[in-house]
mmCIF file of C-alpha atoms and ligand atoms in Angstrom:
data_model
loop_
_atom_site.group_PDB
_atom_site.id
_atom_site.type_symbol
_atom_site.label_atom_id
_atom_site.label_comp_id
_atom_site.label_asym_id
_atom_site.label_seq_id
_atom_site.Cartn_x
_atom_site.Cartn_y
_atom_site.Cartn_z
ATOM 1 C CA UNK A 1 142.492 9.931 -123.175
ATOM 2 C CA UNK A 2 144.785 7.162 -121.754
ATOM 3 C CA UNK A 3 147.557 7.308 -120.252
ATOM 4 C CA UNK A 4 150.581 5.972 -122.115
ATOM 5 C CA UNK A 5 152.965 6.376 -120.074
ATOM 6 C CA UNK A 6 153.048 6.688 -116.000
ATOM 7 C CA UNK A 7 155.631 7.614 -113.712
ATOM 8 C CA UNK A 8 155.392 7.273 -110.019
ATOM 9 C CA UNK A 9 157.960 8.376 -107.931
ATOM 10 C CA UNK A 10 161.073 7.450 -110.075
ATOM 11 C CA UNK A 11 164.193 7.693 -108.500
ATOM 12 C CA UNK A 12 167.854 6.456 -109.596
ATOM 13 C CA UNK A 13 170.639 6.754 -107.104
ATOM 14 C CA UNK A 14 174.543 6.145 -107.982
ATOM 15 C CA UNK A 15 176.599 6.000 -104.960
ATOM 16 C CA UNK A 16 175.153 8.788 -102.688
ATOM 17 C CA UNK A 17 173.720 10.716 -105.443
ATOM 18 C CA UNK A 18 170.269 11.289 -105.879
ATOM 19 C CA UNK A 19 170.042 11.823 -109.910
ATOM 20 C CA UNK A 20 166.238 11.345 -110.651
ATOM 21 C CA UNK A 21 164.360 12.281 -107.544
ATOM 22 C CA UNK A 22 161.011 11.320 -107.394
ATOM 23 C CA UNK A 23 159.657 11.842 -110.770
ATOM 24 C CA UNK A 24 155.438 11.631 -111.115
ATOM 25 C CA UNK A 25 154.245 12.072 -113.848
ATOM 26 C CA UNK A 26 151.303 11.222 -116.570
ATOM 27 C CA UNK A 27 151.952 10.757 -120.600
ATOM 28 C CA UNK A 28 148.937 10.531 -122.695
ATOM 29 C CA UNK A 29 147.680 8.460 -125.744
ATOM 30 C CA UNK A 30 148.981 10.982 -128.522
ATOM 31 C CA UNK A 31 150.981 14.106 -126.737
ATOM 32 C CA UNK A 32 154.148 14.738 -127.696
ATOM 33 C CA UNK A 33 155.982 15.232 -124.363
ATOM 34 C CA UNK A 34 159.185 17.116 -123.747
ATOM 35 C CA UNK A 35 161.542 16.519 -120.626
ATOM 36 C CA UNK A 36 163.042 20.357 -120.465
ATOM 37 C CA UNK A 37 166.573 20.470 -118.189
ATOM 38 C CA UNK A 38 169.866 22.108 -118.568
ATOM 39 C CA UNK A 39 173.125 19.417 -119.075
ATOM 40 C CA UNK A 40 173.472 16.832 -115.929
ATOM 41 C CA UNK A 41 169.295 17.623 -114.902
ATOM 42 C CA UNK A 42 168.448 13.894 -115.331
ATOM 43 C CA UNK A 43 166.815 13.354 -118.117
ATOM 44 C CA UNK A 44 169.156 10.614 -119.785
ATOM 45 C CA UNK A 45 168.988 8.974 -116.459
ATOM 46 C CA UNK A 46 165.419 8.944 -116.401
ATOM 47 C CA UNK A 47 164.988 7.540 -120.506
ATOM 48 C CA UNK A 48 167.052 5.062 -119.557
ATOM 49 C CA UNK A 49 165.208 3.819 -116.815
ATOM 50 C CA UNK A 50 162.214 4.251 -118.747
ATOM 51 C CA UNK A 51 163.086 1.624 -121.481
ATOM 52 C CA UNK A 52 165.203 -0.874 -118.815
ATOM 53 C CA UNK A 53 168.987 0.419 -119.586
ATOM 54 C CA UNK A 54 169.556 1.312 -116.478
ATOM 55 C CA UNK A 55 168.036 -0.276 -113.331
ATOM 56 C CA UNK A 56 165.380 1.881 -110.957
ATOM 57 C CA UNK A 57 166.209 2.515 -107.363
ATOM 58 C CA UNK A 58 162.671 3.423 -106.175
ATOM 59 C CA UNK A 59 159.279 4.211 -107.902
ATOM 60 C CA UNK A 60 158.014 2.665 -111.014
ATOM 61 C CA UNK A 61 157.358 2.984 -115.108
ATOM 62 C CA UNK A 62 154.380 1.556 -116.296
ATOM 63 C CA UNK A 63 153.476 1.937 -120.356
ATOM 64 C CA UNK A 64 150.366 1.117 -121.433
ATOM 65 C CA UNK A 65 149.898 -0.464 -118.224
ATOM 66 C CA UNK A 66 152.636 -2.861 -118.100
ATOM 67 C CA UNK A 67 155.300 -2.031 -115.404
ATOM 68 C CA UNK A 68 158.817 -1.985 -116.989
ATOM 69 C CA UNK A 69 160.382 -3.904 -114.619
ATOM 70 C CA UNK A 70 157.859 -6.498 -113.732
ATOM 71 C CA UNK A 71 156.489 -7.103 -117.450
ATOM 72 C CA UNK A 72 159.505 -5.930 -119.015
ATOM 73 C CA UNK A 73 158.612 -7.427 -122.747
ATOM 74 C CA UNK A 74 154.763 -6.523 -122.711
ATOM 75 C CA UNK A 75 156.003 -2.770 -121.617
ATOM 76 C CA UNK A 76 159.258 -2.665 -123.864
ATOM 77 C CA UNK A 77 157.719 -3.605 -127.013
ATOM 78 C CA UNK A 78 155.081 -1.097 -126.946
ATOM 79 C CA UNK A 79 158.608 1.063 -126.918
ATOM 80 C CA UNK A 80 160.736 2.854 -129.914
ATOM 81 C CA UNK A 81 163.837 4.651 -128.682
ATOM 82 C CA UNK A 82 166.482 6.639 -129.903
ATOM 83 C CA UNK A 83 169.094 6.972 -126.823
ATOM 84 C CA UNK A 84 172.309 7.986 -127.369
ATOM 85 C CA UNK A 85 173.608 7.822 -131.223
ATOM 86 C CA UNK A 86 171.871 5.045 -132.697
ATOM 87 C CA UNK A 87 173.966 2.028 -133.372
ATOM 88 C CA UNK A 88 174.343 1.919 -137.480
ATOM 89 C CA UNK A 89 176.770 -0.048 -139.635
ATOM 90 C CA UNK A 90 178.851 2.911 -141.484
ATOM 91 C CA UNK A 91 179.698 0.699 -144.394
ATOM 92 C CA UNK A 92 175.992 -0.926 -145.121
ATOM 93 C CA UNK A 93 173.256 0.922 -146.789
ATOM 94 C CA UNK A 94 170.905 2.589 -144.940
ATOM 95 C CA UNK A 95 168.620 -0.555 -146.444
ATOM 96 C CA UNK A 96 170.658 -2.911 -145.141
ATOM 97 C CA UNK A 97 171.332 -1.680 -141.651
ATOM 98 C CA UNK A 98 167.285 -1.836 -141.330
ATOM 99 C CA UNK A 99 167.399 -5.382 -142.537
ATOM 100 C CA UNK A 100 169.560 -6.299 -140.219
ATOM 101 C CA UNK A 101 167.540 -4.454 -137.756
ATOM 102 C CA UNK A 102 164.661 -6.062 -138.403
ATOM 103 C CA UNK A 103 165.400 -9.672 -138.300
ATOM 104 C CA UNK A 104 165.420 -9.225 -134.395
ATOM 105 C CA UNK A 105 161.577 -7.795 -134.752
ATOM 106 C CA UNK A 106 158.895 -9.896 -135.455
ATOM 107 C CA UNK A 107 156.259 -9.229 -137.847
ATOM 108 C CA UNK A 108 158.580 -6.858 -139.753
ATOM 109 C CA UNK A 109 158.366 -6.985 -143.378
ATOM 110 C CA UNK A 110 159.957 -5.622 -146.070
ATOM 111 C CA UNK A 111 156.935 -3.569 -147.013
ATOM 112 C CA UNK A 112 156.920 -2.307 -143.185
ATOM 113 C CA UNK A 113 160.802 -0.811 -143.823
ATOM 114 C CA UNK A 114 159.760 0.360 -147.386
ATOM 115 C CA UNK A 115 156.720 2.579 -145.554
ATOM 116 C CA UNK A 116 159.039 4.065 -142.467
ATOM 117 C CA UNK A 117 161.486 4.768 -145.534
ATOM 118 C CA UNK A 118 159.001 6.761 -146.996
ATOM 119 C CA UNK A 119 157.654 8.229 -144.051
ATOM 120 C CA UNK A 120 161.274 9.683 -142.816
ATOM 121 C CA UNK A 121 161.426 10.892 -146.758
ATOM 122 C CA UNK A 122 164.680 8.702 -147.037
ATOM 123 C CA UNK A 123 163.721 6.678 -150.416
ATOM 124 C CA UNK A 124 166.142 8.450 -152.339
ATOM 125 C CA UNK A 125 169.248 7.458 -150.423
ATOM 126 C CA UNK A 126 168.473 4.755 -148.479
ATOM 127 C CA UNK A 127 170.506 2.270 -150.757
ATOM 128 C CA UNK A 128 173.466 4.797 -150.220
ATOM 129 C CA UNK A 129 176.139 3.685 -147.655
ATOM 130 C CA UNK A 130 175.236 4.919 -144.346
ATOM 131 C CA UNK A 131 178.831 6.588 -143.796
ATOM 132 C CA UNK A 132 177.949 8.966 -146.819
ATOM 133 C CA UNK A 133 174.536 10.430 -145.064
ATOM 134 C CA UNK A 134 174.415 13.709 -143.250
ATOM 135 C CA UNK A 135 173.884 14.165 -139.634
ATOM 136 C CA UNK A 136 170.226 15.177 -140.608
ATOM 137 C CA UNK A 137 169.943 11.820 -142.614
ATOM 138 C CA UNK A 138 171.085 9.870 -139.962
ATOM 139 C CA UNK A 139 168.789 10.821 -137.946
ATOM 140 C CA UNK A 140 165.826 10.003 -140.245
ATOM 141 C CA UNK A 141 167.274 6.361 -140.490
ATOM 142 C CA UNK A 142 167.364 6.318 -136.860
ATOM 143 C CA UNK A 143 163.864 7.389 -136.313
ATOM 144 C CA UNK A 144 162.890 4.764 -139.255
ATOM 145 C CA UNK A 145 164.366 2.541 -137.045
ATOM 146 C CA UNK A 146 162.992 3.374 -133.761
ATOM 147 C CA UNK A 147 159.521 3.219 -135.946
ATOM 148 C CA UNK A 148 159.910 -0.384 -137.592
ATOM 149 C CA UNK A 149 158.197 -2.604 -134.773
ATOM 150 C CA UNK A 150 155.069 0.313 -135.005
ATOM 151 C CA UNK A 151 155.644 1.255 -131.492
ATOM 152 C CA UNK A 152 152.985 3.011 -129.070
ATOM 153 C CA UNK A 153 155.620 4.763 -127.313
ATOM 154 C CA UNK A 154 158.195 6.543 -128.885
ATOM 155 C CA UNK A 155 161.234 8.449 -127.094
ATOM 156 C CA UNK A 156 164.076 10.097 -128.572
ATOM 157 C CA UNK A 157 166.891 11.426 -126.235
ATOM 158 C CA UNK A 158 167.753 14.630 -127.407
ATOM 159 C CA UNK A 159 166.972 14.249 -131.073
ATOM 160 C CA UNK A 160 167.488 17.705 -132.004
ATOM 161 C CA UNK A 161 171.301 17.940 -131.458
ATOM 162 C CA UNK A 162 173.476 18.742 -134.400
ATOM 163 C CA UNK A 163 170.286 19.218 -136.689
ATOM 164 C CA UNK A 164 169.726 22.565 -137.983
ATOM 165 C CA UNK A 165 166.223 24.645 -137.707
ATOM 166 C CA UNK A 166 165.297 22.939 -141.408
ATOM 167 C CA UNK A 167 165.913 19.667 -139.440
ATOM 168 C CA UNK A 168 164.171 20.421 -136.005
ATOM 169 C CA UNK A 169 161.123 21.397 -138.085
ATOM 170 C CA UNK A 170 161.047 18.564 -140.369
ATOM 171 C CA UNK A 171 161.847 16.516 -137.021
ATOM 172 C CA UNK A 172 158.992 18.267 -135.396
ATOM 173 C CA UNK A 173 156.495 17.520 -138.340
ATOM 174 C CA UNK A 174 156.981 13.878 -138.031
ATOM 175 C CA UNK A 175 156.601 13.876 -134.755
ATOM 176 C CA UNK A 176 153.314 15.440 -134.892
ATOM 177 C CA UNK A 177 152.160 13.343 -137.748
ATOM 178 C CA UNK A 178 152.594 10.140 -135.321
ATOM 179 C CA UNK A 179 151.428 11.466 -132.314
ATOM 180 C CA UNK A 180 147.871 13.324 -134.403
ATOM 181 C CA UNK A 181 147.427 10.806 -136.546
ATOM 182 C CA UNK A 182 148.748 7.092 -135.091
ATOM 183 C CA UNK A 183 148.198 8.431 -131.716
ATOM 184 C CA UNK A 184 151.779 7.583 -130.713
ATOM 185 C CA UNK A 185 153.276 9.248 -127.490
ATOM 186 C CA UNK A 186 156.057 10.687 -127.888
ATOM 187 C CA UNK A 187 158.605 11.667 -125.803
ATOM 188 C CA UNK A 188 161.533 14.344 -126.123
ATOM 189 C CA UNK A 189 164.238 15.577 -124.130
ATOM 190 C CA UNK A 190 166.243 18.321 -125.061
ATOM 191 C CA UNK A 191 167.880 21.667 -123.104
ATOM 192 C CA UNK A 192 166.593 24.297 -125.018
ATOM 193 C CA UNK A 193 163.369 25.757 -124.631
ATOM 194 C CA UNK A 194 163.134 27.264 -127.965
ATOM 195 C CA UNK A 195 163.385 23.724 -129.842
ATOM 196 C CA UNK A 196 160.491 22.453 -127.263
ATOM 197 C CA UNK A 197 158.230 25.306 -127.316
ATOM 198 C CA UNK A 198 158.041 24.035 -131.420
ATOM 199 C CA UNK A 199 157.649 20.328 -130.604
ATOM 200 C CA UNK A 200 155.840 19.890 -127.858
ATOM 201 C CA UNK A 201 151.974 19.818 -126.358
ATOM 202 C CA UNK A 202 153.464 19.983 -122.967
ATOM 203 C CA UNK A 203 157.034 20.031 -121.164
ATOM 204 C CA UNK A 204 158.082 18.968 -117.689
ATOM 205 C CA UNK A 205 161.033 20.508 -116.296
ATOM 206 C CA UNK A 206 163.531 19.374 -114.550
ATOM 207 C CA UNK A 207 166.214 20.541 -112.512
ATOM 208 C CA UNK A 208 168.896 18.893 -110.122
ATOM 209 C CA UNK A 209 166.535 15.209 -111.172
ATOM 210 C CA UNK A 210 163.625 17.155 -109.392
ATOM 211 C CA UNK A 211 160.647 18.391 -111.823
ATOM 212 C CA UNK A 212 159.887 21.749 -110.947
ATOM 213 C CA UNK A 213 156.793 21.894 -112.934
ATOM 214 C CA UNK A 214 154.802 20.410 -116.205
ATOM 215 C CA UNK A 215 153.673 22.961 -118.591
ATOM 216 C CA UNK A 216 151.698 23.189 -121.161
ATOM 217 C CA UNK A 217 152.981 25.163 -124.508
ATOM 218 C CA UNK A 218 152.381 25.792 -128.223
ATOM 219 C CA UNK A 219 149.272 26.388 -129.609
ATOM 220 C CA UNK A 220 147.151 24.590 -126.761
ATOM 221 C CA UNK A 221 149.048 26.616 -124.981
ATOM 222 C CA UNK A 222 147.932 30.066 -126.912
ATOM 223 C CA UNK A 223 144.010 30.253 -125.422
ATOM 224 C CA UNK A 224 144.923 30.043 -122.470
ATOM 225 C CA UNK A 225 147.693 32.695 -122.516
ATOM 226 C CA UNK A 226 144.857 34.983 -124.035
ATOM 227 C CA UNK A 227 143.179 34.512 -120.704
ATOM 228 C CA UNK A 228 145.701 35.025 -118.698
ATOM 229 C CA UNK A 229 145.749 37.528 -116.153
ATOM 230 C CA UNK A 230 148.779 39.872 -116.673
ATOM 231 C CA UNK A 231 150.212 43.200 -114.902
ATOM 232 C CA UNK A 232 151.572 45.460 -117.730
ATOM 233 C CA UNK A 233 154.081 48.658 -116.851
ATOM 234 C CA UNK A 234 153.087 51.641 -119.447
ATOM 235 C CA UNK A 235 155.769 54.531 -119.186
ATOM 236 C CA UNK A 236 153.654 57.157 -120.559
ATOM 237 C CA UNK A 237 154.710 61.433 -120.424
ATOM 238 C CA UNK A 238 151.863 61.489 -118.454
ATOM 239 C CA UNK A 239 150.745 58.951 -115.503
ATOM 240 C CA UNK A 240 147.815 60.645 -114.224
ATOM 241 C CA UNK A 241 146.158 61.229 -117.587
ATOM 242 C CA UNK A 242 146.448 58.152 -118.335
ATOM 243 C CA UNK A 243 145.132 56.930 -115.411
ATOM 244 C CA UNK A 244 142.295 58.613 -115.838
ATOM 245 C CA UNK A 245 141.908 57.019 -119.671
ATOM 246 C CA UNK A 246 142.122 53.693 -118.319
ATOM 247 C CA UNK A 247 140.431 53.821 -115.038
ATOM 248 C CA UNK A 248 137.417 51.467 -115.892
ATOM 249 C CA UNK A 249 138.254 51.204 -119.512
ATOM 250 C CA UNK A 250 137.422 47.689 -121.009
ATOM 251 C CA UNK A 251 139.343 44.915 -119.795
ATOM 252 C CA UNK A 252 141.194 46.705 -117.044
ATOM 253 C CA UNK A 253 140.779 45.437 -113.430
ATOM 254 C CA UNK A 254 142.718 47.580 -112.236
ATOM 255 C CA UNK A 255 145.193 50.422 -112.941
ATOM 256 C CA UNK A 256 147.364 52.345 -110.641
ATOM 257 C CA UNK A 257 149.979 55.384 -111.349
ATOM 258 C CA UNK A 258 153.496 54.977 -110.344
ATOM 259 C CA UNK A 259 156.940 56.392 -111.166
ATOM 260 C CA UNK A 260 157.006 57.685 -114.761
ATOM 261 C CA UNK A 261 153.986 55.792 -115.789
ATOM 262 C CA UNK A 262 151.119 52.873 -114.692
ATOM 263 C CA UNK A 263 150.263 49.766 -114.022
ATOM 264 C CA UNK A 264 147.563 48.055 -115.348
ATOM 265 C CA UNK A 265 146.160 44.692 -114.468
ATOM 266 C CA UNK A 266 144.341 43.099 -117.281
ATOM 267 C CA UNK A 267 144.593 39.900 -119.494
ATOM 268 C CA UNK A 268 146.939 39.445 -122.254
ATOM 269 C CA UNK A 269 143.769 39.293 -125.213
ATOM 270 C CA UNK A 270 143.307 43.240 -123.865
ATOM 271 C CA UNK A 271 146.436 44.553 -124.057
ATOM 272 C CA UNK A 272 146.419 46.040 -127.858
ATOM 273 C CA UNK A 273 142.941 47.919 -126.973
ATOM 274 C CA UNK A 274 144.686 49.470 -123.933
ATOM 275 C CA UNK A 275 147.489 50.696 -125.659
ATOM 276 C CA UNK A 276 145.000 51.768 -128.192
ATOM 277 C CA UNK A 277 143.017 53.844 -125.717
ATOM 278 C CA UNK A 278 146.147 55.860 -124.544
ATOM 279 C CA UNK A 279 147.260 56.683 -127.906
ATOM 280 C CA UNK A 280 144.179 57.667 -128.805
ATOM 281 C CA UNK A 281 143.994 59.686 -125.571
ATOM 282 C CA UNK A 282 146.731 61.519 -127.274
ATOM 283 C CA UNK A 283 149.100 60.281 -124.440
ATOM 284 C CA UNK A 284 152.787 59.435 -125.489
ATOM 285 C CA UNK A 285 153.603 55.805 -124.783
ATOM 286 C CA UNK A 286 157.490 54.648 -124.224
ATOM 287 C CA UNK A 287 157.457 51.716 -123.152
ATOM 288 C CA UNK A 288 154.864 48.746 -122.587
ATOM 289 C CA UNK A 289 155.857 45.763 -120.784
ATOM 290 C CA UNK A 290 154.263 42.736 -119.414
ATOM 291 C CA UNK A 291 155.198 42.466 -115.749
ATOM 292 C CA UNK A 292 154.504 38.268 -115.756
ATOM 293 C CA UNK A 293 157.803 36.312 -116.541
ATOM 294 C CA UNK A 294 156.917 34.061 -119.250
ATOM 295 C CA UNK A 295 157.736 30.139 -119.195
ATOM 296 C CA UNK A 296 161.482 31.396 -120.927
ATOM 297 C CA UNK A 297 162.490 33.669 -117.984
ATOM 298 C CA UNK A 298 161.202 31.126 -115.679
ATOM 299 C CA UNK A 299 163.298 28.438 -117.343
ATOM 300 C CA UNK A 300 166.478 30.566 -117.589
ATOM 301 C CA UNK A 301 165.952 31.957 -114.065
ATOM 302 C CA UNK A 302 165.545 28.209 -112.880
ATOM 303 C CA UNK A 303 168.630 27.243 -114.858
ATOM 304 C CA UNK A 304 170.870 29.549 -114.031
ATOM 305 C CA UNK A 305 170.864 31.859 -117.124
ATOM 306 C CA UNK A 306 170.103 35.516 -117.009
ATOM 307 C CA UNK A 307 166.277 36.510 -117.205
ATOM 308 C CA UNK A 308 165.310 38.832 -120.277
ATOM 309 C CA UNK A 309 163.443 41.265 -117.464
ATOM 310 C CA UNK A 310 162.562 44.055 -120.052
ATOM 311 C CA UNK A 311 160.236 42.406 -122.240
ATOM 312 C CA UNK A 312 159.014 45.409 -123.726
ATOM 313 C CA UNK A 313 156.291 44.663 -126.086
ATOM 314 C CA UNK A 314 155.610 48.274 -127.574
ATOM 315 C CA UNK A 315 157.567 51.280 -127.608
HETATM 316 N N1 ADP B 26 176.789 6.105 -114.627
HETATM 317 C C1 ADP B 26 176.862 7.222 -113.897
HETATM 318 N N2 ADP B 26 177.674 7.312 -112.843
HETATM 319 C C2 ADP B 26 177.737 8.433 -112.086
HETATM 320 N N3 ADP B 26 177.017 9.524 -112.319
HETATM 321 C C3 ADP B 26 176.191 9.513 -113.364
HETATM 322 C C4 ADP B 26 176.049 8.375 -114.225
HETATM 323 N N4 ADP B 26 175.146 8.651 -115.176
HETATM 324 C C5 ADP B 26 174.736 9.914 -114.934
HETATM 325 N N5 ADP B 26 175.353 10.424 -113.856
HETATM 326 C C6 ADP B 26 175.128 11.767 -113.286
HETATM 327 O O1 ADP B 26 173.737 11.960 -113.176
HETATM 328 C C7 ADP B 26 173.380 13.290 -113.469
HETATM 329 C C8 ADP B 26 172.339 13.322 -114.540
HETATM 330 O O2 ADP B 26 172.890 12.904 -115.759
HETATM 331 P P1 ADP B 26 172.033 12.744 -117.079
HETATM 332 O O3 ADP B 26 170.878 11.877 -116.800
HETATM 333 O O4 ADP B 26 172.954 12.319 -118.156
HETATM 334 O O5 ADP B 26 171.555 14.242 -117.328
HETATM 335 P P2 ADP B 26 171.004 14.937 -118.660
HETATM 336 O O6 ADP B 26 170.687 13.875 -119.645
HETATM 337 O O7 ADP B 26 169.835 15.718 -118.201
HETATM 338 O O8 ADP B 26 172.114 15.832 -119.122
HETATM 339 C C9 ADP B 26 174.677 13.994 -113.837
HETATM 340 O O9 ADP B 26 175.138 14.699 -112.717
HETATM 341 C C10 ADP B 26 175.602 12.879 -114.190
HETATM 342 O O10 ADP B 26 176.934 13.235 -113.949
HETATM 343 MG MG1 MG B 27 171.329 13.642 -121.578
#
């Protein structure tokens, strides 16, 4: 697949500051792409500098191969963005705000609005004043919006704030519909794992303006994790028996006893047949836990919050 979207070495500094520090990274042709950070990481900094709001100190944006600084209009209008609140007239329709939207786009018809109307499931209340809508409606119109010029590139600066989960996943479905099926990028920023683990194909994180690392997650994501290799603690009543029931067992690497139980290295896809084997060894099983931190302890360790250490899977 192409690459939508390129980052190389993006870098913003105000005053002696260093806010986006050398940012590389690839976005391809239909991946919805999640910028992961806890408040004041960057990520703001960085959308803006993406679609020209701000101004780069060093590095460069290129989307769909046009550099955003040097072919600003080839590169911005392959570009739909949501940053900040979107700017909407409170006392106009929702209609008439996209009219009036739309007269700066060319080639936008009213049959394109009616169609991103329907799309963002708006039709019933789009010739209701905007000041009457909901946060959640809002947001719809916003994303119609962002949509009406049939952008390549779509980014949305923390779109999930103030929506509840009915939102987020009704958020999320659209999303997914562009990116699948209109191979749209799209890209997300947000600081909570738990509303990117149901957006995106993959997340980088960032931290201090610095990515620590770009992960992939969901159900791409789930394969892999099946494969991955894992050391799980099993407090059992008693270690050495069930050493000796897992000792070359199926799946097991490895297996050593130590205080009040063992450890077992393995991969995750083998860890319901292992604690199969020791139950069926007749051994009493307390307490199974996988020893890896997953992407959420990671995330919380990196940002600060407290790691959920006993992830304890059985007991
Ligand atoms: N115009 C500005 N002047 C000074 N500092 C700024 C400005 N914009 C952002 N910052 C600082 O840059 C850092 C990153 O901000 P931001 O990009 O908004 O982070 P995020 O969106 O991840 O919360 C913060 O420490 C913020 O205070
Ligand atoms: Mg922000």
């Amino acid at each position: 697949m192409a690459n939508a979207v390129e980052l190389k070495g993006l870098t913003k500094r105000i005053g002696s500051k260093t806010v986006v520090d050398n940012l590389t990274f690839d976005i391809p042709e239909g991946e919805v792409f999640g910028f992961l950070g806890p408040n004041g990481a960057g990520k703001t900094t960085t959308i803006r500098m993406m679609v020209g709001l701000t101004s780069i100190t060093s590095g460069s944006v290129s989307i769909r191969g046009h550099d955003v600084v040097r072919e600003h209009e080839q590169a911005i209008r392959q570009v739909g963005a949501i940053v900040e609140n979107p700017e909407m007239y409170k006392y106009l329709t929702g209609y008439q705000n996209l009219k009036q939207y739309a007269r700066m786009l060319p080639g936008v018809n009213n049959r394109r609005i009616e169609e991103m109307v329907e799309f963002v499931g708006l039709s019933d209340s789009i010739h209701q004043r905007v000041k009457t809508y909901s946060l959640g409606m809002r947001q719809r119109l916003g994303l119609a919006q962002a949509l009406l010029h049939n952008p390549s590139v779509l980014i949305l600066d923390e779109p999930t704030n103030g929506l509840d989960p009915a939102g987020i996943r009704e958020l999320r479905d659209h999303l997914r519909t562009l990116a699948r099926t209109q191979g749209v990028s799209v890209i997300v920023s947000s600081h909570l794992l738990s509303e990117m683990e149901l957006m995106c194909d993959r997340v980088a994180i960032i931290q201090h303006g610095k990515l620590v690392n770009v992960e992939r997650i969901g159900d791409a994501a789930g394969s892999e994790r099946a494969q991955a290799p894992l050391k799980v603690f099993v407090e059992v009543d008693g270690p050495s028996q069930a050493y000796v029931a897992l000792n070359g067992f199926a799946g097991v690497e490895r297996v050593s006893v130590v205080d009040r139980g063992v450890e077992v290295e393995t991969r995750r896809e083998h860890v319901p047949s292992i604690h199969r084997r020791l139950v069926e060894a007749d051994i009493a099983v307390y307490e199974l836990r996988v020893m890896n931190r997953s992407l959420e302890d990671r995330f919380l360790e990196m940002t600060g919050g407290v790691p959920s250490d006993a992830r304890t899977s059985v007991e």
